[in-house]
Amino acid sequence: MVGCYAQLKPEEIADIPGVDLVLGAAEKFNIVSYIDELAKAPGKGMVKAGAISTVNHFVDSFSFGDRTRSFLKVQDGCDYKCTFCTIPQARGKSRSDTVENVLLNVAKIAEAGVKEIVLTGVNLGDFGNSTEVIEGTKPKKEALFFDLVKELDKSAGIERFRISSIEPNLLTDEIIEFVAQSRVFVPHFHIPLQSGSDKILKLMRRRYTRDLYKARIEKIKTVMPHCCIGVDVIVGFPGESESDFMETYDFINDLDVSYLHVFTYSERANTLAVELEGKVDMSVRRNRNERLRILSEKKRAHFYQQFEGDIRPVLFEHSKEANSMSGYTDNYIKVSLPLQEYLINQIEEVKIGKFLGGESTNATLAAVLV
Ligand code: SF4
């Protein structure tokens, strides 16, 4: 077992029947070296998980799926202190790869024939701290995320870069303007909002106000009207009254965003939020989640409808449906076409068909090649 939970509760996990080995955030990278020892530890699962304060070294990695898209980790850990979040306890201090090593990994991925890279990190916009961080010292910035973006834009071999998720306070105007004119960075951002109420944002210890968030969205839409923007929101945070929730609802309703990821707040041990007053009843949390999910469907439908009949580039991949292929446009609209094997892992222009409604979270639009 590896992952955030394995670092947070290793002994608890080791007691689960069938678990042989639990590795912490640092140890998971040495999984192979623990395999021999494993046979010597029958019964309870073997635990190798050090204190999170010892997790201070960046380890690079990237995924290979069906050779169409690769997820490339460039940053790990987080130094923020959002009151609901256990990630800093599970993933440690903010640390990053070097720009040089990211470029080497990009070259390796390109050599394997992959066309699109999704840049990932726990707090991606905080990219640039050194690969090794020392407990109790202020991290040294060796580069900024914007420096990485500019270098990647010059690199050869990859046709698309996508930025996975970035904090609004770290998504600067210069990054937005650069992406707008970039040859390879696609017009798609995912920007956590969490709440549209300044009162709740403060309780969450987020590092922005609703006005800053709004300014970011407006800036993006001014320079890239076709940009897809995803939003994370948490409902039912302690102290969130019905009017606070409606503030969030109305705020998002008025924003030109494309879809939401809605999370129901749940208590996490060892966080400040569990100590806060004003616990919201679970049935109210679920109801608010449902209302925002309906709003998300409306937002996505509205976004899709703007592009009906337009021509946009799509990177094709195999679909789960027989005799079919699917793909995403640069601005993250999923389309599907009858399978033509020679087009898999190719970028081609298509004319986007009509959005026919339905469960839009999984909606795939018909399209024709042009
Ligand atoms: S919510 Fe994100 S930014 Fe805040 S502490 Fe967690 S990982 Fe860091």
Coordinates of N, CA and C in Angstrom, one line a residue, residues 44-214:
K44 N 0.9 -9.7 10.2 CA 0.6 -8.2 9.9 C 1.5 -7.7 8.8
G45 N 1.0 -6.8 8.0 CA 1.8 -6.2 6.9 C 3.0 -5.5 7.5
M46 N 4.1 -5.5 6.7 CA 5.3 -4.8 7.1 C 5.2 -3.3 6.9
V47 N 5.6 -2.5 7.8 CA 5.4 -1.1 7.7 C 6.8 -0.4 7.6
K48 N 7.0 0.4 6.5 CA 8.2 1.2 6.3 C 7.7 2.6 6.0
A49 N 7.5 3.4 7.0 CA 7.1 4.8 6.8 C 7.7 5.7 7.9
G50 N 8.6 6.5 7.4 CA 9.3 7.4 8.3 C 8.4 8.6 8.6
A51 N 8.9 9.5 9.5 CA 8.1 10.8 9.8 C 8.1 11.6 8.5
I52 N 7.0 12.4 8.4 CA 6.9 13.2 7.2 C 8.0 14.3 7.1
S53 N 8.5 14.7 8.3 CA 9.5 15.7 8.3 C 10.8 15.2 7.6
T54 N 10.9 13.9 7.4 CA 12.1 13.4 6.7 C 11.9 13.3 5.2
V55 N 10.7 13.6 4.8 CA 10.4 13.5 3.3 C 10.7 14.8 2.7
N56 N 11.9 14.9 2.2 CA 12.4 16.2 1.8 C 13.1 16.2 0.4
H57 N 13.0 15.1 -0.3 CA 13.7 14.9 -1.5 C 12.7 14.7 -2.7
F58 N 12.9 15.4 -3.8 CA 12.0 15.3 -4.9 C 12.5 14.0 -5.8
V59 N 11.5 13.2 -6.1 CA 11.7 12.1 -7.0 C 10.9 12.2 -8.2
D60 N 11.5 12.2 -9.4 CA 10.7 12.5 -10.6 C 10.0 11.2 -11.1
S61 N 8.9 11.4 -11.8 CA 8.2 10.3 -12.4 C 7.3 10.7 -13.5
F62 N 7.0 9.8 -14.4 CA 6.0 10.1 -15.4 C 5.3 8.9 -15.8
S63 N 4.1 9.0 -16.3 CA 3.3 7.8 -16.7 C 3.3 7.6 -18.2
F64 N 3.1 6.3 -18.5 CA 2.9 6.0 -19.9 C 1.6 5.2 -19.9
G65 N 0.5 5.7 -20.5 CA -0.7 5.0 -20.6 C -0.7 4.3 -22.0
D66 N -1.6 4.8 -22.8 CA -1.7 4.2 -24.2 C -0.8 5.0 -25.2
R67 N 0.2 5.7 -24.7 CA 1.2 6.4 -25.5 C 0.6 7.7 -26.1
T68 N -0.6 8.1 -25.7 CA -1.2 9.3 -26.2 C -0.8 10.5 -25.3
R69 N -1.0 10.2 -24.0 CA -0.8 11.3 -23.0 C 0.0 10.8 -21.8
S70 N 0.9 11.6 -21.3 CA 1.7 11.3 -20.2 C 1.6 12.3 -19.1
F71 N 1.5 11.8 -17.8 CA 1.4 12.7 -16.7 C 2.8 12.9 -16.1
L72 N 3.3 14.1 -16.1 CA 4.7 14.3 -15.7 C 4.7 15.1 -14.4
K73 N 5.3 14.5 -13.4 CA 5.3 15.2 -12.1 C 6.5 16.1 -12.1
V74 N 6.3 17.4 -11.8 CA 7.4 18.3 -11.7 C 7.6 18.9 -10.3
Q75 N 6.6 18.7 -9.5 CA 6.6 19.3 -8.1 C 5.9 18.3 -7.2
D76 N 6.3 18.4 -5.9 CA 5.7 17.5 -4.9 C 5.6 18.3 -3.6
G77 N 4.6 17.9 -2.7 CA 4.5 18.5 -1.4 C 3.9 19.9 -1.4
C78 N 3.6 20.4 -0.2 CA 2.9 21.7 -0.2 C 3.2 22.4 1.1
D79 N 3.6 23.7 1.0 CA 3.9 24.5 2.3 C 2.7 25.3 2.7
Y80 N 1.5 25.3 2.0 CA 0.4 26.0 2.4 C -0.3 25.3 3.6
K81 N -1.2 26.1 4.2 CA -1.7 25.5 5.5 C -3.3 25.6 5.4
C82 N -3.9 25.2 4.3 CA -5.3 25.2 4.3 C -5.9 24.4 5.4
T83 N -6.9 24.9 6.1 CA -7.3 24.3 7.4 C -8.0 23.0 7.2
F84 N -8.5 22.6 6.0 CA -9.2 21.4 5.8 C -8.3 20.2 5.3
C85 N -7.0 20.5 5.0 CA -6.3 19.6 4.2 C -5.2 18.9 4.9
T86 N -5.0 17.6 4.6 CA -4.0 16.8 5.3 C -2.8 16.5 4.3
I87 N -2.9 17.1 3.1 CA -1.9 16.7 2.1 C -0.5 17.1 2.6
P88 N -0.3 18.3 3.2 CA 1.1 18.6 3.7 C 1.6 17.6 4.7
Q89 N 0.7 16.9 5.5 CA 1.1 15.9 6.4 C 1.4 14.6 5.7
A90 N 0.8 14.4 4.5 CA 1.0 13.2 3.8 C 2.1 13.3 2.7
R91 N 2.4 14.5 2.2 CA 3.3 14.6 1.1 C 4.5 15.5 1.4
G92 N 4.5 16.1 2.6 CA 5.7 16.8 3.0 C 5.9 18.2 2.3
K93 N 7.1 18.7 2.5 CA 7.4 20.1 2.1 C 7.4 20.3 0.5
S94 N 7.1 21.5 0.1 CA 7.1 21.8 -1.3 C 8.6 21.7 -1.9
R95 N 8.7 20.8 -2.9 CA 10.0 20.6 -3.5 C 9.8 20.3 -5.0
S96 N 10.8 20.5 -5.8 CA 10.5 20.5 -7.3 C 11.7 19.8 -8.0
D97 N 11.4 19.4 -9.2 CA 12.4 19.0 -10.1 C 13.2 20.2 -10.6
T98 N 14.3 20.0 -11.2 CA 15.0 21.2 -11.9 C 14.4 21.3 -13.3
V99 N 14.5 22.5 -13.8 CA 14.0 22.8 -15.2 C 14.8 21.8 -16.1
E100 N 16.1 21.7 -15.9 CA 16.9 20.8 -16.8 C 16.4 19.4 -16.8
N101 N 16.1 18.8 -15.6 CA 15.7 17.4 -15.6 C 14.3 17.3 -16.2
V102 N 13.4 18.3 -16.0 CA 12.1 18.2 -16.6 C 12.3 18.1 -18.1
L103 N 13.2 18.9 -18.6 CA 13.4 18.9 -20.1 C 13.9 17.6 -20.6
L104 N 14.8 16.9 -19.7 CA 15.3 15.6 -20.1 C 14.1 14.6 -20.1
N105 N 13.2 14.7 -19.1 CA 12.1 13.8 -19.1 C 11.1 14.0 -20.3
V106 N 11.0 15.3 -20.6 CA 10.1 15.6 -21.8 C 10.7 15.0 -23.0
A107 N 12.0 15.0 -23.2 CA 12.6 14.4 -24.3 C 12.4 12.9 -24.4
K108 N 12.5 12.3 -23.2 CA 12.3 10.8 -23.1 C 10.8 10.5 -23.5
I109 N 9.9 11.3 -23.0 CA 8.5 11.0 -23.3 C 8.2 11.2 -24.8
A110 N 8.8 12.3 -25.3 CA 8.6 12.5 -26.8 C 9.2 11.4 -27.6
E111 N 10.3 10.9 -27.2 CA 10.9 9.8 -27.9 C 10.0 8.5 -28.0
A112 N 9.2 8.4 -27.0 CA 8.3 7.2 -26.9 C 7.0 7.5 -27.8
G113 N 7.0 8.6 -28.4 CA 5.9 8.9 -29.3 C 4.6 9.5 -28.7
V114 N 4.7 10.0 -27.4 CA 3.6 10.6 -26.8 C 3.4 12.0 -27.3
K115 N 2.2 12.4 -27.5 CA 1.9 13.7 -28.1 C 1.6 14.8 -27.0
E116 N 1.0 14.4 -25.9 CA 0.5 15.4 -24.9 C 1.1 15.1 -23.5
I117 N 1.6 16.1 -22.9 CA 2.1 16.0 -21.5 C 1.2 16.8 -20.6
V118 N 0.7 16.2 -19.5 CA 0.0 17.0 -18.5 C 1.0 17.2 -17.3
L119 N 1.3 18.5 -17.0 CA 2.2 18.8 -15.9 C 1.4 18.6 -14.6
T120 N 2.0 17.9 -13.7 CA 1.3 17.7 -12.4 C 2.2 18.0 -11.2
G121 N 1.6 18.3 -10.1 CA 2.3 18.5 -8.8 C 1.2 18.7 -7.8
V122 N 1.6 18.6 -6.5 CA 0.6 18.8 -5.4 C 0.2 20.3 -5.4
N123 N 1.2 21.2 -5.5 CA 1.0 22.6 -5.6 C 1.8 23.1 -6.8
L124 N 1.3 22.8 -8.0 CA 2.1 23.0 -9.2 C 2.7 24.4 -9.4
G125 N 1.9 25.4 -9.1 CA 2.3 26.8 -9.3 C 3.4 27.2 -8.4
D126 N 3.7 26.4 -7.4 CA 4.8 26.7 -6.4 C 6.1 26.0 -6.9
F127 N 6.1 25.5 -8.2 CA 7.3 24.9 -8.8 C 8.5 25.8 -8.6
G128 N 9.6 25.2 -8.3 CA 10.9 26.0 -8.3 C 11.7 25.9 -7.1
N129 N 11.1 25.3 -6.0 CA 12.0 25.1 -4.8 C 12.9 24.0 -5.2
S130 N 14.1 23.9 -4.5 CA 15.1 23.0 -4.8 C 14.6 21.5 -4.7
T131 N 15.3 20.6 -5.2 CA 15.0 19.2 -5.1 C 15.1 18.6 -3.7
E132 N 16.0 19.3 -2.9 CA 16.2 18.8 -1.6 C 15.8 20.0 -0.6
V133 N 14.9 19.7 0.3 CA 14.5 20.8 1.2 C 14.9 20.4 2.6
I134 N 15.3 21.4 3.4 CA 15.8 21.1 4.7 C 14.8 21.6 5.7
E135 N 14.4 20.7 6.6 CA 13.4 21.0 7.6 C 13.8 22.3 8.4
G136 N 12.8 23.2 8.6 CA 13.1 24.4 9.4 C 13.8 25.5 8.7
T137 N 14.1 25.3 7.4 CA 14.7 26.4 6.7 C 13.7 26.9 5.6
K138 N 13.8 28.1 5.2 CA 13.0 28.7 4.1 C 13.4 28.1 2.8
P139 N 12.5 27.6 2.0 CA 13.0 27.0 0.7 C 13.6 28.1 -0.2
K140 N 14.5 27.6 -1.0 CA 15.2 28.6 -1.9 C 14.6 28.4 -3.3
K141 N 14.0 29.5 -3.8 CA 13.4 29.4 -5.2 C 14.6 29.4 -6.2
E142 N 14.6 28.4 -7.0 CA 15.7 28.3 -8.0 C 15.1 28.7 -9.4
A143 N 13.8 28.6 -9.5 CA 13.1 29.0 -10.8 C 11.7 29.3 -10.4
L144 N 10.9 29.8 -11.3 CA 9.5 30.0 -11.1 C 8.7 29.1 -12.1
F145 N 7.5 28.8 -11.8 CA 6.7 28.0 -12.7 C 6.7 28.6 -14.1
F146 N 6.6 30.0 -14.1 CA 6.6 30.7 -15.4 C 7.9 30.4 -16.2
D147 N 9.1 30.3 -15.5 CA 10.3 29.9 -16.2 C 10.2 28.5 -16.9
L148 N 9.6 27.6 -16.1 CA 9.4 26.2 -16.7 C 8.5 26.3 -17.9
V149 N 7.4 27.0 -17.8 CA 6.5 27.1 -18.9 C 7.2 27.7 -20.2
K150 N 8.0 28.7 -20.0 CA 8.7 29.3 -21.1 C 9.7 28.3 -21.8
E151 N 10.4 27.5 -20.9 CA 11.4 26.6 -21.4 C 10.7 25.4 -22.2
L152 N 9.6 25.0 -21.6 CA 8.8 23.9 -22.3 C 8.3 24.3 -23.6
D153 N 7.9 25.6 -23.7 CA 7.3 26.1 -25.0 C 8.4 26.0 -26.1
K154 N 9.6 26.0 -25.7 CA 10.7 26.0 -26.7 C 11.1 24.5 -27.1
S155 N 10.7 23.6 -26.2 CA 11.2 22.2 -26.4 C 10.5 21.6 -27.6
A156 N 11.2 20.6 -28.2 CA 10.7 20.0 -29.4 C 10.1 18.6 -29.1
G157 N 9.2 18.1 -29.9 CA 8.8 16.8 -29.8 C 7.4 16.6 -29.2
I158 N 7.0 17.5 -28.3 CA 5.6 17.3 -27.7 C 4.7 18.4 -28.3
E159 N 3.5 17.9 -28.7 CA 2.6 18.9 -29.4 C 1.7 19.6 -28.5
R160 N 1.5 19.0 -27.3 CA 0.6 19.7 -26.3 C 1.1 19.6 -24.9
F161 N 1.0 20.7 -24.2 CA 1.2 20.7 -22.7 C 0.0 21.2 -22.1
R162 N -0.5 20.5 -21.1 CA -1.7 20.9 -20.3 C -1.2 21.1 -18.8
I163 N -1.7 22.2 -18.3 CA -1.4 22.5 -16.9 C -2.5 21.9 -16.0
S164 N -2.2 20.9 -15.1 CA -3.3 20.2 -14.5 C -4.1 21.0 -13.5
S165 N -3.6 21.6 -12.5 CA -4.4 22.4 -11.6 C -3.5 23.4 -10.9
I166 N -3.9 24.7 -10.8 CA -3.0 25.7 -10.3 C -3.8 26.6 -9.4
E167 N -3.2 27.0 -8.3 CA -3.8 27.9 -7.3 C -4.0 29.3 -7.9
P168 N -5.1 29.9 -7.7 CA -5.4 31.2 -8.4 C -4.4 32.3 -8.1
N169 N -3.8 32.3 -6.9 CA -2.8 33.3 -6.5 C -1.5 33.1 -7.2
L170 N -1.3 31.9 -7.7 CA 0.0 31.6 -8.4 C -0.2 31.6 -9.9
L171 N -1.4 31.7 -10.4 CA -1.6 31.8 -11.8 C -1.6 33.3 -12.2
T172 N -0.4 33.7 -12.6 CA -0.2 35.2 -12.8 C -0.7 35.6 -14.2
D173 N -0.8 36.9 -14.4 CA -1.2 37.4 -15.7 C -0.2 37.0 -16.8
E174 N 1.1 37.0 -16.4 CA 2.1 36.7 -17.4 C 2.0 35.2 -17.9
I175 N 1.6 34.4 -16.9 CA 1.4 32.9 -17.4 C 0.2 32.9 -18.3
I176 N -0.9 33.6 -17.9 CA -2.1 33.5 -18.8 C -1.8 34.1 -20.2
E177 N -1.1 35.2 -20.2 CA -0.8 35.8 -21.5 C 0.1 34.9 -22.3
F178 N 1.1 34.3 -21.7 CA 2.0 33.4 -22.4 C 1.3 32.2 -23.0
V179 N 0.4 31.6 -22.2 CA -0.4 30.4 -22.7 C -1.2 30.9 -23.8
A180 N -1.8 32.1 -23.8 CA -2.7 32.5 -24.9 C -2.0 32.6 -26.2
Q181 N -0.7 32.9 -26.2 CA 0.0 32.9 -27.5 C 0.9 31.7 -27.8
S182 N 0.9 30.7 -26.9 CA 1.8 29.6 -27.0 C 1.4 28.7 -28.1
R183 N 2.3 28.1 -28.7 CA 2.2 27.1 -29.8 C 1.7 25.7 -29.2
V184 N 2.2 25.4 -27.9 CA 2.0 24.1 -27.4 C 1.1 24.1 -26.1
F185 N 1.1 25.1 -25.3 CA 0.2 25.1 -24.1 C -1.2 25.3 -24.5
V186 N -2.1 24.4 -24.1 CA -3.5 24.4 -24.6 C -4.3 25.3 -23.7
P187 N -5.4 25.8 -24.3 CA -6.3 26.8 -23.6 C -7.2 26.0 -22.6
H188 N -6.7 25.6 -21.5 CA -7.4 24.9 -20.5 C -6.7 25.1 -19.1
F189 N -7.5 25.6 -18.2 CA -7.0 25.7 -16.8 C -8.0 25.0 -15.8
H190 N -7.4 24.5 -14.7 CA -8.2 24.0 -13.6 C -7.8 24.8 -12.4
I191 N -8.7 25.6 -11.8 CA -8.3 26.5 -10.8 C -9.2 26.3 -9.6
P192 N -8.6 25.8 -8.5 CA -9.4 25.6 -7.3 C -10.0 26.9 -6.7
L193 N -11.3 26.9 -6.4 CA -11.9 28.1 -5.8 C -12.2 27.8 -4.4
Q194 N -12.8 26.7 -4.2 CA -13.2 26.1 -2.8 C -14.4 26.9 -2.2
S195 N -14.4 28.2 -2.3 CA -15.6 28.9 -1.8 C -15.7 30.3 -2.5
G196 N -16.9 30.7 -2.7 CA -17.1 32.1 -3.2 C -17.4 33.1 -2.1
S197 N -17.2 32.7 -0.9 CA -17.5 33.6 0.3 C -16.1 33.9 0.9
D198 N -15.8 35.2 1.0 CA -14.5 35.6 1.6 C -14.4 35.2 3.0
K199 N -15.6 35.1 3.7 CA -15.6 34.7 5.1 C -15.1 33.2 5.2
I200 N -15.6 32.4 4.3 CA -15.2 31.0 4.3 C -13.7 30.8 3.8
L201 N -13.4 31.6 2.8 CA -12.0 31.5 2.3 C -11.0 31.8 3.4
K202 N -11.4 32.8 4.2 CA -10.5 33.1 5.3 C -10.4 32.0 6.3
L203 N -11.5 31.4 6.7 CA -11.5 30.3 7.6 C -10.7 29.1 7.1
M204 N -10.8 29.0 5.7 CA -10.0 27.9 5.1 C -8.5 28.2 5.0
R205 N -8.2 29.5 5.3 CA -6.8 30.0 5.1 C -6.3 29.8 3.7
R206 N -7.2 30.1 2.7 CA -6.8 30.2 1.3 C -6.1 31.5 1.1
R207 N -5.3 31.6 0.0 CA -4.5 32.8 -0.1 C -5.0 33.8 -1.1
Y208 N -6.3 33.9 -1.3 CA -6.9 34.8 -2.2 C -8.3 35.2 -1.8
T209 N -8.8 36.2 -2.4 CA -10.2 36.6 -2.2 C -11.0 36.3 -3.4
R210 N -12.4 36.4 -3.3 CA -13.2 36.1 -4.5 C -12.9 37.1 -5.6
D211 N -12.5 38.3 -5.2 CA -12.2 39.4 -6.3 C -11.0 39.0 -7.1
L212 N -10.0 38.4 -6.4 CA -8.8 38.0 -7.1 C -9.2 36.9 -8.1
Y213 N -10.0 35.9 -7.6 CA -10.4 34.8 -8.4 C -11.1 35.3 -9.7
K214 N -12.0 36.2 -9.5 CA -12.8 36.7 -10.6 C -11.9 37.4 -11.6

